[in-house]
Tab-separated table of C-alpha atoms in Angstrom:
chain	number	residue	atom	x	y	z
A	1	ALA	CA	-36.987	36.970	-1.135
A	2	LEU	CA	-35.297	39.790	-3.022
A	3	ILE	CA	-32.348	37.562	-3.973
A	4	ILE	CA	-34.712	34.830	-5.227
A	5	PHE	CA	-36.683	37.395	-7.214
A	6	ILE	CA	-33.515	38.795	-8.830
A	7	GLY	CA	-32.373	35.255	-9.634
A	8	ILE	CA	-35.642	34.552	-11.437
A	9	VAL	CA	-35.853	37.772	-13.450
A	10	SER	CA	-32.136	38.371	-14.124
A	11	PRO	CA	-32.009	36.209	-17.299
A	12	TYR	CA	-34.533	38.594	-18.827
A	13	LEU	CA	-32.584	41.752	-17.901
A	14	THR	CA	-29.638	43.362	-19.672
A	15	PRO	CA	-26.408	43.843	-17.661
A	16	LEU	CA	-27.174	47.540	-17.189
A	17	MET	CA	-30.693	46.753	-15.956
A	18	GLN	CA	-29.274	44.197	-13.491
A	19	ILE	CA	-26.832	46.739	-12.068
A	20	LEU	CA	-29.552	49.387	-11.821
A	21	ALA	CA	-31.833	46.862	-10.086
A	22	GLY	CA	-29.103	46.017	-7.574
A	23	CYS	CA	-28.423	49.695	-6.881
A	24	SER	CA	-32.144	50.387	-6.518
A	25	ALA	CA	-32.457	47.553	-4.004
A	26	GLY	CA	-29.491	48.979	-2.087
A	27	PHE	CA	-31.020	52.442	-1.920
A	28	VAL	CA	-34.368	50.977	-0.795
A	29	PHE	CA	-32.696	49.006	2.010
A	30	LEU	CA	-30.727	52.093	3.043
A	31	ALA	CA	-33.801	54.367	3.052
A	32	VAL	CA	-35.875	51.894	5.075
A	33	GLY	CA	-33.014	51.390	7.525
A	34	LEU	CA	-32.593	55.111	8.109
A	35	ASN	CA	-36.344	55.512	8.534
A	36	LEU	CA	-36.459	52.769	11.180
A	37	LYS	CA	-33.743	54.491	13.201
A	38	ASN	CA	-36.338	56.831	14.689
A	39	LYS	CA	-38.801	54.040	15.489
A	40	LYS	CA	-38.305	52.960	19.090
A	41	ASN	CA	-39.432	49.341	18.649
A	42	LEU	CA	-37.745	48.848	15.280
A	43	ALA	CA	-34.493	50.772	15.768
A	44	LYS	CA	-32.455	47.572	16.248
A	45	TYR	CA	-33.213	46.591	12.625
A	46	SER	CA	-31.925	49.900	11.300
A	47	GLU	CA	-28.228	48.978	11.269
A	48	VAL	CA	-28.885	45.617	9.620
A	49	LEU	CA	-30.943	47.098	6.806
A	50	SER	CA	-28.624	50.074	6.302
A	51	GLY	CA	-25.585	47.789	6.190
A	52	THR	CA	-27.361	45.495	3.723
A	53	GLY	CA	-28.102	48.513	1.538
A	54	TYR	CA	-24.436	49.509	1.384
A	55	ALA	CA	-23.432	45.899	0.707
A	56	ALA	CA	-25.870	45.773	-2.230
A	57	LEU	CA	-24.550	49.083	-3.586
A	58	PHE	CA	-20.910	47.997	-3.426
A	59	ILE	CA	-21.635	44.568	-4.931
A	60	SER	CA	-23.547	46.205	-7.780
A	61	LEU	CA	-20.712	48.692	-8.308
A	62	LEU	CA	-18.107	45.929	-8.442
A	63	CYS	CA	-20.159	43.718	-10.772
A	64	GLY	CA	-20.765	46.576	-13.194
A	65	TYR	CA	-17.007	47.131	-13.506
A	66	GLY	CA	-15.461	43.707	-12.994
A	67	VAL	CA	-18.088	41.486	-14.641
A	68	TYR	CA	-19.883	43.590	-17.253
A	69	ASN	CA	-17.302	46.363	-17.953
A	70	LEU	CA	-20.041	48.999	-18.018
A	71	TYR	CA	-17.766	51.833	-16.815
A	72	ASP	CA	-14.098	52.600	-16.199
A	73	ALA	CA	-11.932	52.635	-13.067
A	74	ILE	CA	-12.351	56.394	-12.557
A	75	PHE	CA	-16.085	55.934	-12.107
A	76	VAL	CA	-15.498	53.084	-9.633
A	77	ILE	CA	-13.152	55.269	-7.572
A	78	PHE	CA	-15.557	58.214	-7.626
A	79	ALA	CA	-18.578	56.072	-6.689
A	80	GLY	CA	-16.598	54.323	-3.961
A	81	ILE	CA	-15.590	57.673	-2.465
A	82	VAL	CA	-19.217	58.886	-2.485
A	83	LEU	CA	-20.422	55.698	-0.792
A	84	LEU	CA	-17.681	55.815	1.857
A	85	VAL	CA	-18.248	59.476	2.698
A	86	SER	CA	-22.011	59.001	2.939
A	87	ALA	CA	-21.565	55.905	5.152
A	88	TYR	CA	-19.338	57.786	7.595
A	89	LEU	CA	-21.686	60.794	7.658
A	90	ILE	CA	-24.677	58.537	8.344
A	91	SER	CA	-22.740	56.770	11.088
A	92	LEU	CA	-21.844	60.067	12.788
A	93	SER	CA	-25.483	61.190	12.766
A	94	THR	CA	-26.963	57.837	13.838
A	95	LYS	CA	-24.151	56.802	16.246
A	96	THR	CA	-23.764	53.392	14.602
A	97	LEU	CA	-20.561	51.561	13.656
A	98	SER	CA	-21.735	48.656	11.505
A	99	VAL	CA	-22.527	50.864	8.494
A	100	PRO	CA	-18.998	52.360	8.078
A	101	VAL	CA	-17.415	48.946	8.710
A	102	ILE	CA	-19.430	47.387	5.866
A	103	ALA	CA	-18.633	50.365	3.636
A	104	LEU	CA	-14.953	50.040	4.558
A	105	VAL	CA	-14.892	46.384	3.522
A	106	GLY	CA	-16.687	47.289	0.290
A	107	GLY	CA	-14.140	49.994	-0.414
A	108	TYR	CA	-11.238	47.580	-0.020
A	109	LEU	CA	-12.940	44.950	-2.176
A	110	THR	CA	-12.949	47.535	-4.953
A	111	ILE	CA	-9.152	47.825	-4.993
A	112	PRO	CA	-8.114	44.412	-6.400
A	113	LEU	CA	-10.168	45.147	-9.531
A	114	LEU	CA	-8.128	48.263	-10.294
A	115	PHE	CA	-4.913	47.927	-12.262
A	116	ASP	CA	-3.610	51.496	-12.116
A	117	ASN	CA	-1.188	51.772	-9.202
A	118	LYS	CA	-1.606	55.536	-8.907
A	119	LEU	CA	-5.380	55.172	-8.604
A	120	VAL	CA	-4.977	52.447	-5.998
A	121	LEU	CA	-2.542	54.495	-3.906
A	122	ALA	CA	-4.753	57.565	-4.056
A	123	PHE	CA	-7.827	55.535	-3.091
A	124	LEU	CA	-5.999	53.840	-0.192
A	125	LEU	CA	-4.786	57.187	1.144
A	126	PHE	CA	-8.328	58.549	0.917
A	127	ILE	CA	-9.793	55.552	2.792
A	128	ASN	CA	-7.231	55.927	5.579
A	129	ALA	CA	-7.722	59.701	5.747
A	130	ILE	CA	-11.510	59.596	6.006
A	131	SER	CA	-11.357	56.829	8.602
A	132	LEU	CA	-8.943	58.869	10.704
A	133	ILE	CA	-11.279	61.865	10.540
A	134	PHE	CA	-14.173	59.603	11.526
A	135	SER	CA	-12.175	58.282	14.505
A	136	LEU	CA	-11.491	61.826	15.673
A	137	LYS	CA	-15.222	62.573	15.601
A	138	ASN	CA	-16.246	59.250	17.175
A	139	LYS	CA	-14.024	58.243	20.110
A	140	ASN	CA	-15.449	54.719	20.144
A	141	ALA	CA	-14.323	54.036	16.581
A	142	ALA	CA	-10.546	54.042	17.112
A	143	PHE	CA	-10.373	50.364	16.133
A	144	VAL	CA	-11.284	51.381	12.566
A	145	ASN	CA	-7.704	52.650	12.169
A	146	ILE	CA	-6.263	49.216	12.917
A	147	ALA	CA	-8.648	47.603	10.441
A	148	ASN	CA	-7.618	50.187	7.847
A	149	LEU	CA	-3.905	49.545	8.181
A	150	LEU	CA	-4.286	45.773	8.244
A	151	LEU	CA	-6.442	45.859	5.108
A	152	THR	CA	-3.958	48.222	3.445
A	153	LEU	CA	-1.140	45.801	4.278
A	154	ILE	CA	-3.118	42.814	2.983
A	155	ILE	CA	-3.979	44.613	-0.261
A	156	PHE	CA	-0.309	45.338	-0.896
A	157	LEU	CA	0.712	41.753	-0.196
A	158	ILE	CA	-2.031	40.309	-2.409
A	159	CYS	CA	-1.749	42.730	-5.309
A	160	HIS	CA	2.074	43.135	-5.223
A	161	PHE	CA	1.862	46.908	-5.470
A	162	SER	CA	4.971	47.137	-3.283
A	163	ASP	CA	7.179	46.129	-6.234
A	164	ASN	CA	7.160	49.605	-7.736
A	165	ILE	CA	5.702	51.810	-5.018
A	166	ASN	CA	6.947	55.350	-4.583
A	167	ILE	CA	8.633	55.981	-1.243
A	168	SER	CA	6.407	59.032	-0.686
A	169	TYR	CA	3.348	56.812	-0.154
A	170	PRO	CA	4.405	55.191	3.172
A	171	ILE	CA	5.798	58.530	4.367
A	172	ILE	CA	2.428	60.217	3.722
A	173	LEU	CA	0.718	57.324	5.501
A	174	TRP	CA	3.003	57.758	8.524
A	175	LEU	CA	2.365	61.508	8.543
A	176	MET	CA	-1.420	61.022	8.475
A	177	TYR	CA	-1.357	58.776	11.533
A	178	ILE	CA	1.084	61.096	13.296
A	179	ILE	CA	-1.336	64.007	12.782
A	180	TYR	CA	-4.159	61.833	14.088
A	181	ASP	CA	-2.104	61.027	17.178
A	182	VAL	CA	-1.483	64.731	17.809
A	183	LEU	CA	-5.165	65.689	17.447
A	184	ARG	CA	-6.801	62.762	19.276
A	185	ASP	CA	-8.074	62.819	22.872
A	186	LYS	CA	-5.070	61.890	25.028
A	187	THR	CA	-7.294	60.934	27.994
A	188	ASN	CA	-8.749	58.022	26.015
A	189	ALA	CA	-6.688	54.975	27.056
A	190	THR	CA	-8.174	52.851	24.279
A	191	GLY	CA	-7.154	55.433	21.697
A	192	THR	CA	-3.597	55.387	23.054
A	193	SER	CA	-3.397	51.590	22.788
A	194	VAL	CA	-4.770	51.757	19.258
A	195	CYS	CA	-2.077	54.280	18.316
A	196	TYR	CA	0.601	51.918	19.611
A	197	LEU	CA	-0.823	49.139	17.423
A	198	ASN	CA	-1.035	51.531	14.472
A	199	TYR	CA	2.649	52.347	14.748
A	200	GLY	CA	3.507	48.662	15.025
A	201	ILE	CA	1.575	47.882	11.834
A	202	LEU	CA	3.125	50.879	10.062
A	203	THR	CA	6.598	49.628	11.023
A	204	ILE	CA	5.855	46.150	9.637
A	205	PHE	CA	4.422	47.747	6.515
A	206	SER	CA	7.584	49.842	6.087
A	207	ILE	CA	9.847	46.805	6.561
A	208	LEU	CA	7.985	44.907	3.838
A	209	LEU	CA	8.446	47.840	1.466
A	210	CYS	CA	12.194	48.075	1.974
A	211	ARG	CA	14.271	47.109	-1.016
A	212	GLU	CA	17.926	46.196	-1.219
A	213	SER	CA	18.995	49.751	-2.080
A	214	PHE	CA	20.268	52.011	0.673
A	215	LEU	CA	18.185	55.060	-0.217
A	216	GLN	CA	14.661	53.751	0.364
A	217	PRO	CA	14.995	52.441	3.947
A	218	ALA	CA	17.221	55.392	4.795
A	219	ILE	CA	14.528	57.874	3.763
A	220	LEU	CA	11.650	55.877	5.230
A	221	PHE	CA	13.040	55.186	8.695
A	222	SER	CA	14.718	58.589	8.927
A	223	ALA	CA	11.364	60.257	8.235
A	224	SER	CA	9.554	58.089	10.795
A	225	SER	CA	12.260	58.839	13.377
A	226	VAL	CA	11.795	62.564	12.802
A	227	PHE	CA	8.034	62.153	13.213
A	228	TYR	CA	8.535	60.373	16.546
A	229	ILE	CA	10.966	63.039	17.754
A	230	ILE	CA	8.363	65.719	17.006
A	231	LEU	CA	5.714	63.720	18.892
A	232	SER	CA	8.079	63.285	21.828
A	233	ILE	CA	8.687	67.052	22.010
A	234	ILE	CA	4.942	67.752	21.838
A	235	SER	CA	4.289	65.161	24.553
A	236	ARG	CA	6.933	66.655	26.851
A	237	ASN	CA	5.498	70.125	26.392
A	238	ALA	CA	2.031	68.746	27.227
A	239	LYS	CA	3.544	67.045	30.318
A	240	ASN	CA	2.160	63.576	29.662
A	241	ASN	CA	4.020	60.269	29.761
A	242	LEU	CA	3.492	59.373	26.121
A	243	TYR	CA	6.960	60.736	25.308
A	244	LYS	CA	8.461	57.521	26.728
A	245	PHE	CA	6.798	55.451	24.015
A	246	TYR	CA	7.854	57.921	21.327
A	247	ASP	CA	11.468	57.882	22.556
A	248	VAL	CA	11.543	54.088	22.403
A	249	SER	CA	10.034	54.286	18.905
A	250	VAL	CA	12.840	56.624	17.808
A	251	ILE	CA	15.418	54.127	19.093
A	252	THR	CA	13.611	51.260	17.314
A	253	ASN	CA	13.458	53.102	14.000
A	254	ILE	CA	17.144	54.016	14.179
A	255	TRP	CA	17.931	50.324	14.773
A	256	LEU	CA	15.837	49.393	11.719
A	257	LEU	CA	17.495	52.146	9.689
A	258	ILE	CA	20.921	50.677	10.442
A	259	PHE	CA	19.751	47.105	9.864
A	260	PHE	CA	18.243	47.741	6.420
A	261	SER	CA	20.531	50.467	5.148
A	262	GLY	CA	24.024	49.035	5.533
A	263	ASN	CA	26.010	45.875	5.012
A	264	LEU	CA	27.227	43.690	7.874
A	265	TYR	CA	30.334	45.733	8.595
A	266	ASN	CA	28.527	49.073	8.551
A	267	SER	CA	25.762	47.713	10.801
A	268	VAL	CA	28.266	46.624	13.463
A	269	LEU	CA	30.011	49.992	13.287
A	270	PHE	CA	26.866	52.139	13.481
A	271	TRP	CA	25.145	50.012	16.145
A	272	SER	CA	28.220	50.219	18.374
A	273	PHE	CA	28.682	53.973	18.158
A	274	THR	CA	24.939	54.641	18.381
A	275	ALA	CA	24.878	52.590	21.614
A	276	LEU	CA	27.766	54.666	22.932
A	277	ILE	CA	25.955	57.931	22.111
A	278	LEU	CA	22.778	56.588	23.734
A	279	SER	CA	24.726	55.696	26.871
A	280	ALA	CA	26.029	59.252	27.089
A	281	PHE	CA	22.544	60.766	26.667
A	282	ILE	CA	20.924	58.346	29.124
A	283	THR	CA	23.436	58.981	31.892
A	284	LYS	CA	23.574	62.748	31.333
A	285	PHE	CA	19.817	63.415	31.093
A	286	ASN	CA	18.622	60.533	33.328
A	287	LEU	CA	16.550	58.831	30.613
A	288	LYS	CA	15.687	55.731	32.635
A	289	HIS	CA	13.022	54.550	30.185
A	290	LEU	CA	15.796	54.097	27.590
A	291	ALA	CA	18.284	52.435	29.911
A	292	ASP	CA	18.133	49.056	28.140
A	293	SER	CA	18.404	50.357	24.576
A	294	PRO	CA	22.245	50.394	24.372
A	295	THR	CA	22.242	46.734	25.438
A	296	ILE	CA	20.101	45.781	22.425
A	297	TYR	CA	22.409	47.710	20.108
A	298	TYR	CA	25.556	46.120	21.548
A	299	LEU	CA	24.130	42.595	21.392
A	300	SER	CA	23.106	43.175	17.764
A	301	ALA	CA	26.598	44.439	16.899
A	302	ILE	CA	28.319	41.465	18.572
A	303	LEU	CA	25.971	38.967	16.927
A	304	PHE	CA	26.604	40.461	13.478
A	305	ALA	CA	30.344	40.619	14.117
A	306	PHE	CA	30.321	36.925	15.016
A	307	PHE	CA	28.840	36.075	11.616
A	308	THR	CA	31.433	37.981	9.625
A	309	LYS	CA	32.344	36.166	6.421
A	310	TYR	CA	35.919	35.157	5.654
A	311	ASP	CA	36.878	34.692	1.996
A	312	GLY	CA	33.209	35.122	1.072
A	313	GLN	CA	31.791	32.398	3.335
A	314	TYR	CA	30.910	31.663	6.939
A	315	CYS	CA	33.383	29.430	8.749
A	316	LEU	CA	34.589	28.457	12.218
A	317	TYR	CA	37.367	30.225	14.094
A	318	GLU	CA	39.932	27.591	13.087
A	319	ALA	CA	39.770	28.833	9.496
A	320	TYR	CA	40.773	32.378	10.502
A	321	PRO	CA	44.242	33.784	11.020
A	322	LEU	CA	45.054	33.943	14.716
A	323	ILE	CA	44.913	37.708	15.276
A	324	PHE	CA	44.602	39.768	12.118
A	325	ASN	CA	41.285	38.495	10.799
A	326	PRO	CA	38.101	40.453	9.955
A	327	ARG	CA	35.994	38.870	12.693
A	328	THR	CA	38.395	39.753	15.529
A	329	ILE	CA	39.016	43.260	14.217
A	330	LEU	CA	35.308	43.914	13.784
A	331	MET	CA	34.549	42.533	17.251
A	332	LEU	CA	36.913	45.120	18.753
A	333	ILE	CA	34.469	47.918	17.860
A	334	PRO	CA	31.540	46.826	20.115
A	335	VAL	CA	34.028	45.664	22.760
A	336	ALA	CA	35.722	49.071	22.933
A	337	THR	CA	32.496	51.090	22.858
A	338	ALA	CA	30.837	48.819	25.456
A	339	GLY	CA	33.858	49.383	27.685
A	340	TYR	CA	33.438	53.141	27.413
A	341	SER	CA	29.695	52.791	28.110
A	342	ALA	CA	30.613	50.878	31.266
A	343	SER	CA	32.639	53.864	32.449
A	344	LEU	CA	29.678	56.185	31.746
A	345	TYR	CA	27.338	53.940	33.786
A	346	ASP	CA	29.809	53.692	36.694
A	347	LYS	CA	27.935	56.206	38.867
A	348	TYR	CA	24.550	55.856	37.190
A	349	ASP	CA	23.679	52.161	37.253
A	350	LYS	CA	26.093	49.583	38.701
A	351	ASN	CA	24.218	46.626	37.218
A	352	LYS	CA	24.375	48.066	33.720
A	353	ARG	CA	28.047	48.906	34.217
A	354	ASN	CA	28.792	45.328	35.217
A	355	PHE	CA	26.920	43.982	32.214
A	356	TYR	CA	28.885	46.180	29.792
A	357	VAL	CA	32.109	45.069	31.475
A	358	PHE	CA	30.954	41.495	30.900
A	359	LEU	CA	30.380	42.264	27.214
């Protein structure tokens, strides 16, 4: 009925009056919804009306900026922040989740209308930060973090902000979720699973941001590796098993660092010697949860060595000199290091030793 009424009277209203009418309707819906929360027989309608109110407020905000140009981007950011904060505060007091979810979607719909990258980055960091704080206060809202990161990733892919993004942005994003992981309730199994998914999405996000230059992936994956090492130390001191996941994450980020930071020859070299160092650590400190990691490094090194170019192109073995050719020489590096790893595994794991001998 309200929509029909607005459709009838809107031709007679100025743009400003239309936006004010939409905002007024949003506030009315929100006030009625909050009032019904305390009514036993009508409480189930509270979330619907409150969510509708926030939807009306965000739609009015977006139309005033994107359609009628009544205010600038700074006002949109400020109003969006106020709406998001109020939605999360209302949700914490009423124990509802639909209201912040609707506000979250409204906040992300605001972003494509903004053309200042610095404003967008600041707004995205704020949305992620407030959602993390909300998840710490409400243990049942951990899924909001996943929605945040996925929406952040989608916004970057759609709006192409990754073309000139500062490397500090993903590092700050990593750090925020690391702090959340440290502060969250470790007894909540759902929260732990959500953190694993968060780190997976952050890794994909970081890969998409990597450019061809060496410096950016080197800084990004080095920083994330340091974060995981810190988490692993904290987990060991707390005597929980989460350190195993963090250790594997360190190994994964080092692999990505090598993959994105060097050329083919450097990747083979660093993967081989990293696998050798890992073998030494695993056998000396009995790190069974990392026992398979050198295998992945060695297989990657051998695969890359196999695809070594000769005279600037890929070719079959017949085109190479018999002995002194780049592919054979490069292949000697993983072969030699795998042989030494086999000697390290001799008394630790016979199966792994045999596999490295096979390599």
